[in-house]
PDB file of C-alpha atoms in Angstrom:
ATOM      1  CA  UNK A   1     -23.189-164.391  38.383  1.00 46.00           C
ATOM      2  CA  UNK A   2     -26.262-166.258  38.700  1.00 58.00           C
ATOM      3  CA  UNK A   3     -26.837-168.727  41.153  1.00 62.00           C
ATOM      4  CA  UNK A   4     -27.430-171.976  39.303  1.00 65.00           C
ATOM      5  CA  UNK A   5     -29.722-174.596  41.355  1.00 75.00           C
ATOM      6  CA  UNK A   6     -29.424-178.039  41.473  1.00 83.00           C
ATOM      7  CA  UNK A   7     -31.187-180.364  42.787  1.00 87.00           C
ATOM      8  CA  UNK A   8     -29.610-182.709  44.810  1.00 87.00           C
ATOM      9  CA  UNK A   9     -32.321-185.533  45.360  1.00 93.00           C
ATOM     10  CA  UNK A  10     -30.020-189.260  47.225  1.00 96.00           C
ATOM     11  CA  UNK A  11     -30.922-192.537  44.390  1.00 97.00           C
ATOM     12  CA  UNK A  12     -31.698-189.908  42.109  1.00 98.00           C
ATOM     13  CA  UNK A  13     -31.726-190.668  38.308  1.00 98.00           C
ATOM     14  CA  UNK A  14     -30.373-187.784  36.424  1.00 98.00           C
ATOM     15  CA  UNK A  15     -29.272-186.712  31.897  1.00 98.00           C
ATOM     16  CA  UNK A  16     -26.640-184.861  31.797  1.00 98.00           C
ATOM     17  CA  UNK A  17     -24.901-182.969  29.777  1.00 98.00           C
ATOM     18  CA  UNK A  18     -20.692-181.824  29.282  1.00 97.00           C
ATOM     19  CA  UNK A  19     -19.256-179.529  25.676  1.00 97.00           C
ATOM     20  CA  UNK A  20     -16.333-179.317  25.011  1.00 96.00           C
ATOM     21  CA  UNK A  21     -15.405-175.497  25.427  1.00 93.00           C
ATOM     22  CA  UNK A  22     -14.321-175.298  22.180  1.00 93.00           C
ATOM     23  CA  UNK A  23     -17.484-177.585  20.228  1.00 93.00           C
ATOM     24  CA  UNK A  24     -14.921-177.242  17.022  1.00 93.00           C
ATOM     25  CA  UNK A  25     -12.818-179.974  18.635  1.00 94.00           C
ATOM     26  CA  UNK A  26     -13.394-183.800  17.888  1.00 95.00           C
ATOM     27  CA  UNK A  27     -11.575-184.308  20.969  1.00 96.00           C
ATOM     28  CA  UNK A  28     -14.238-187.216  22.413  1.00 98.00           C
ATOM     29  CA  UNK A  29     -14.568-189.432  19.883  1.00 98.00           C
ATOM     30  CA  UNK A  30     -11.107-189.192  18.584  1.00 97.00           C
ATOM     31  CA  UNK A  31      -9.896-189.886  21.436  1.00 97.00           C
ATOM     32  CA  UNK A  32     -12.513-192.334  22.726  1.00 98.00           C
ATOM     33  CA  UNK A  33     -10.777-194.976  24.592  1.00 98.00           C
ATOM     34  CA  UNK A  34      -9.005-192.189  27.075  1.00 98.00           C
ATOM     35  CA  UNK A  35     -12.851-191.027  27.990  1.00 98.00           C
ATOM     36  CA  UNK A  36     -13.247-194.359  28.460  1.00 98.00           C
ATOM     37  CA  UNK A  37     -11.032-194.704  30.348  1.00 99.00           C
ATOM     38  CA  UNK A  38     -11.599-191.568  32.085  1.00 98.00           C
ATOM     39  CA  UNK A  39     -14.992-192.748  32.697  1.00 98.00           C
ATOM     40  CA  UNK A  40     -14.493-196.219  34.094  1.00 99.00           C
ATOM     41  CA  UNK A  41     -11.756-195.127  36.535  1.00 99.00           C
ATOM     42  CA  UNK A  42     -14.827-192.477  37.811  1.00 99.00           C
ATOM     43  CA  UNK A  43     -17.488-196.085  37.762  1.00 99.00           C
ATOM     44  CA  UNK A  44     -14.711-197.583  39.601  1.00 99.00           C
ATOM     45  CA  UNK A  45     -13.198-194.965  41.816  1.00 98.00           C
ATOM     46  CA  UNK A  46     -18.113-193.002  43.148  1.00 98.00           C
ATOM     47  CA  UNK A  47     -20.038-195.757  41.631  1.00 98.00           C
ATOM     48  CA  UNK A  48     -23.542-194.728  39.733  1.00 98.00           C
ATOM     49  CA  UNK A  49     -25.436-197.150  36.842  1.00 98.00           C
ATOM     50  CA  UNK A  50     -25.297-195.452  33.450  1.00 98.00           C
ATOM     51  CA  UNK A  51     -28.701-196.491  32.683  1.00 99.00           C
ATOM     52  CA  UNK A  52     -27.531-194.336  28.188  1.00 99.00           C
ATOM     53  CA  UNK A  53     -24.492-193.201  27.417  1.00 99.00           C
ATOM     54  CA  UNK A  54     -24.275-191.306  24.031  1.00 99.00           C
ATOM     55  CA  UNK A  55     -20.155-189.297  23.121  1.00 99.00           C
ATOM     56  CA  UNK A  56     -20.365-186.491  19.994  1.00 99.00           C
ATOM     57  CA  UNK A  57     -17.195-184.894  18.685  1.00 98.00           C
ATOM     58  CA  UNK A  58     -18.044-182.240  21.084  1.00 98.00           C
ATOM     59  CA  UNK A  59     -20.723-183.370  23.434  1.00 98.00           C
ATOM     60  CA  UNK A  60     -21.553-185.941  25.381  1.00 98.00           C
ATOM     61  CA  UNK A  61     -25.443-187.076  27.322  1.00 99.00           C
ATOM     62  CA  UNK A  62     -25.275-189.577  29.694  1.00 98.00           C
ATOM     63  CA  UNK A  63     -27.857-190.731  31.986  1.00 99.00           C
ATOM     64  CA  UNK A  64     -26.705-191.703  35.665  1.00 98.00           C
ATOM     65  CA  UNK A  65     -28.781-193.803  37.456  1.00 98.00           C
ATOM     66  CA  UNK A  66     -27.105-192.301  41.965  1.00 98.00           C
ATOM     67  CA  UNK A  67     -26.752-194.722  44.790  1.00 98.00           C
ATOM     68  CA  UNK A  68     -29.402-194.608  47.287  1.00 98.00           C
ATOM     69  CA  UNK A  69     -27.717-193.569  49.623  1.00 97.00           C
ATOM     70  CA  UNK A  70     -26.597-190.621  47.344  1.00 97.00           C
ATOM     71  CA  UNK A  71     -26.163-187.176  45.865  1.00 96.00           C
ATOM     72  CA  UNK A  72     -23.323-186.094  45.131  1.00 96.00           C
ATOM     73  CA  UNK A  73     -23.441-186.494  41.090  1.00 96.00           C
ATOM     74  CA  UNK A  74     -20.910-183.207  40.997  1.00 95.00           C
ATOM     75  CA  UNK A  75     -17.891-184.566  43.078  1.00 96.00           C
ATOM     76  CA  UNK A  76     -18.412-187.786  39.721  1.00 98.00           C
ATOM     77  CA  UNK A  77     -18.641-185.211  37.058  1.00 96.00           C
ATOM     78  CA  UNK A  78     -15.208-183.110  37.952  1.00 95.00           C
ATOM     79  CA  UNK A  79     -13.553-186.710  38.315  1.00 97.00           C
ATOM     80  CA  UNK A  80     -14.440-188.118  35.326  1.00 97.00           C
ATOM     81  CA  UNK A  81     -13.937-184.693  33.146  1.00 96.00           C
ATOM     82  CA  UNK A  82     -10.313-184.059  35.701  1.00 95.00           C
ATOM     83  CA  UNK A  83      -9.895-187.397  34.977  1.00 96.00           C
ATOM     84  CA  UNK A  84     -10.272-187.129  30.697  1.00 97.00           C
ATOM     85  CA  UNK A  85      -8.635-183.618  30.499  1.00 95.00           C
ATOM     86  CA  UNK A  86      -5.012-184.811  31.846  1.00 94.00           C
ATOM     87  CA  UNK A  87      -5.184-188.406  29.656  1.00 96.00           C
ATOM     88  CA  UNK A  88      -5.171-186.243  27.092  1.00 94.00           C
ATOM     89  CA  UNK A  89      -1.451-184.634  25.250  1.00 88.00           C
ATOM     90  CA  UNK A  90      -0.976-180.892  27.070  1.00 85.00           C
ATOM     91  CA  UNK A  91      -1.506-178.841  24.082  1.00 81.00           C
ATOM     92  CA  UNK A  92      -4.886-179.786  24.043  1.00 81.00           C
ATOM     93  CA  UNK A  93      -5.459-177.955  26.792  1.00 73.00           C
ATOM     94  CA  UNK A  94      -6.306-173.771  27.342  1.00 68.00           C
ATOM     95  CA  UNK A  95      -4.461-172.424  30.323  1.00 62.00           C
ATOM     96  CA  UNK A  96      -3.387-169.559  30.822  1.00 62.00           C
ATOM     97  CA  UNK A  97      -2.997-167.544  34.894  1.00 64.00           C
ATOM     98  CA  UNK A  98      -6.339-165.606  34.264  1.00 65.00           C
ATOM     99  CA  UNK A  99      -8.084-168.964  32.416  1.00 58.00           C
ATOM    100  CA  UNK A 100      -7.020-171.409  35.542  1.00 60.00           C
ATOM    101  CA  UNK A 101      -7.033-168.525  38.757  1.00 63.00           C
ATOM    102  CA  UNK A 102     -11.355-169.305  37.664  1.00 61.00           C
ATOM    103  CA  UNK A 103     -10.992-173.085  37.323  1.00 58.00           C
ATOM    104  CA  UNK A 104     -11.627-173.050  33.972  1.00 56.00           C
ATOM    105  CA  UNK A 105      -8.700-174.794  32.561  1.00 57.00           C
ATOM    106  CA  UNK A 106      -8.853-177.723  30.316  1.00 82.00           C
ATOM    107  CA  UNK A 107     -11.150-178.395  27.726  1.00 91.00           C
ATOM    108  CA  UNK A 108     -14.587-178.464  28.832  1.00 94.00           C
ATOM    109  CA  UNK A 109     -17.631-175.819  30.059  1.00 92.00           C
ATOM    110  CA  UNK A 110     -17.033-174.862  32.772  1.00 86.00           C
ATOM    111  CA  UNK A 111     -20.429-175.656  34.490  1.00 86.00           C
ATOM    112  CA  UNK A 112     -23.144-179.070  32.890  1.00 90.00           C
ATOM    113  CA  UNK A 113     -26.324-178.788  32.476  1.00 92.00           C
ATOM    114  CA  UNK A 114     -28.593-181.708  34.649  1.00 95.00           C
ATOM    115  CA  UNK A 115     -31.813-183.276  35.341  1.00 96.00           C
ATOM    116  CA  UNK A 116     -33.523-184.896  37.138  1.00 97.00           C
ATOM    117  CA  UNK A 117     -35.647-187.685  35.619  1.00 98.00           C
ATOM    118  CA  UNK A 118     -38.975-187.763  37.439  1.00 97.00           C
ATOM    119  CA  UNK A 119     -41.047-190.430  36.188  1.00 98.00           C
ATOM    120  CA  UNK A 120     -40.471-192.864  32.511  1.00 98.00           C
ATOM    121  CA  UNK A 121     -42.422-190.387  30.345  1.00 98.00           C
ATOM    122  CA  UNK A 122     -39.275-188.651  31.098  1.00 98.00           C
ATOM    123  CA  UNK A 123     -36.661-191.255  31.017  1.00 98.00           C
ATOM    124  CA  UNK A 124     -38.166-192.166  27.992  1.00 98.00           C
ATOM    125  CA  UNK A 125     -37.906-188.741  26.093  1.00 98.00           C
ATOM    126  CA  UNK A 126     -33.993-189.106  27.490  1.00 98.00           C
ATOM    127  CA  UNK A 127     -33.088-192.034  26.532  1.00 99.00           C
ATOM    128  CA  UNK A 128     -35.093-190.662  23.016  1.00 98.00           C
ATOM    129  CA  UNK A 129     -33.617-188.070  22.655  1.00 98.00           C
ATOM    130  CA  UNK A 130     -30.483-189.245  23.394  1.00 98.00           C
ATOM    131  CA  UNK A 131     -30.127-191.863  21.043  1.00 99.00           C
ATOM    132  CA  UNK A 132     -32.203-189.552  18.566  1.00 99.00           C
ATOM    133  CA  UNK A 133     -28.942-186.527  18.744  1.00 98.00           C
ATOM    134  CA  UNK A 134     -25.658-188.477  16.044  1.00 99.00           C
ATOM    135  CA  UNK A 135     -28.537-188.476  14.276  1.00 99.00           C
ATOM    136  CA  UNK A 136     -30.474-184.696  14.664  1.00 98.00           C
ATOM    137  CA  UNK A 137     -26.247-184.060  14.370  1.00 98.00           C
ATOM    138  CA  UNK A 138     -26.058-184.972  10.914  1.00 98.00           C
ATOM    139  CA  UNK A 139     -23.399-187.424  12.106  1.00 98.00           C
ATOM    140  CA  UNK A 140     -25.502-191.379  10.835  1.00 98.00           C
ATOM    141  CA  UNK A 141     -28.824-192.282   9.746  1.00 98.00           C
ATOM    142  CA  UNK A 142     -29.939-193.708  12.667  1.00 98.00           C
ATOM    143  CA  UNK A 143     -29.010-194.719  15.887  1.00 99.00           C
ATOM    144  CA  UNK A 144     -28.392-198.387  14.574  1.00 98.00           C
ATOM    145  CA  UNK A 145     -25.265-195.720  12.856  1.00 98.00           C
ATOM    146  CA  UNK A 146     -24.130-194.746  16.007  1.00 99.00           C
ATOM    147  CA  UNK A 147     -20.477-196.398  17.662  1.00 98.00           C
ATOM    148  CA  UNK A 148     -19.311-193.997  20.325  1.00 99.00           C
ATOM    149  CA  UNK A 149     -23.197-194.541  22.459  1.00 99.00           C
ATOM    150  CA  UNK A 150     -25.037-197.717  24.652  1.00 99.00           C
ATOM    151  CA  UNK A 151     -27.312-198.378  21.754  1.00 99.00           C
ATOM    152  CA  UNK A 152     -26.674-201.420  20.638  1.00 98.00           C
ATOM    153  CA  UNK A 153     -26.840-202.573  24.109  1.00 98.00           C
ATOM    154  CA  UNK A 154     -29.796-201.463  24.686  1.00 98.00           C
ATOM    155  CA  UNK A 155     -31.510-202.748  21.408  1.00 98.00           C
ATOM    156  CA  UNK A 156     -29.845-206.239  23.176  1.00 98.00           C
ATOM    157  CA  UNK A 157     -31.750-206.664  26.357  1.00 98.00           C
ATOM    158  CA  UNK A 158     -35.093-205.315  23.449  1.00 98.00           C
ATOM    159  CA  UNK A 159     -35.757-202.599  25.376  1.00 97.00           C
ATOM    160  CA  UNK A 160     -35.668-200.897  21.179  1.00 98.00           C
ATOM    161  CA  UNK A 161     -35.920-202.633  18.194  1.00 98.00           C
ATOM    162  CA  UNK A 162     -33.060-201.905  15.850  1.00 98.00           C
ATOM    163  CA  UNK A 163     -34.311-200.120  13.088  1.00 97.00           C
ATOM    164  CA  UNK A 164     -35.230-197.028  16.134  1.00 98.00           C
ATOM    165  CA  UNK A 165     -35.119-193.571  13.967  1.00 95.00           C
ATOM    166  CA  UNK A 166     -34.861-194.731  11.124  1.00 90.00           C
TER     167      UNK A 166
END
């Protein structure tokens, strides 16, 4: 088994990708209210700032700014995954004794992608990636048309023009 090395920097900003185990499922957008509930519960329990987020049917990308004295994003990811999974019907979970023993029960891939944002250019590149993702996957023709992202919030804040990515 590979030994994954993660970056843990207090107060840092991180980009994440979380993916469903079965990429043919659309649980994240089909159950967007439950996903929002799980996300809000996570922020309440383990505070952080959401810089950007985009939810696609089978995966989600987001950028998290941790509190200055905290480097534990893993507990936030684990809590979020657990809460969302428990909010879904039990029939959705892919559970058997072997998977439970390996801590792989549920709907999510076991691991997640993490990248510490290094500077403003890195942040801007990841924002572009997040917001263009629904276009890349063929769900919409422009980021403004995807209802499951913070793109419109960032347009209202003046960070992007409405027609960006069209």
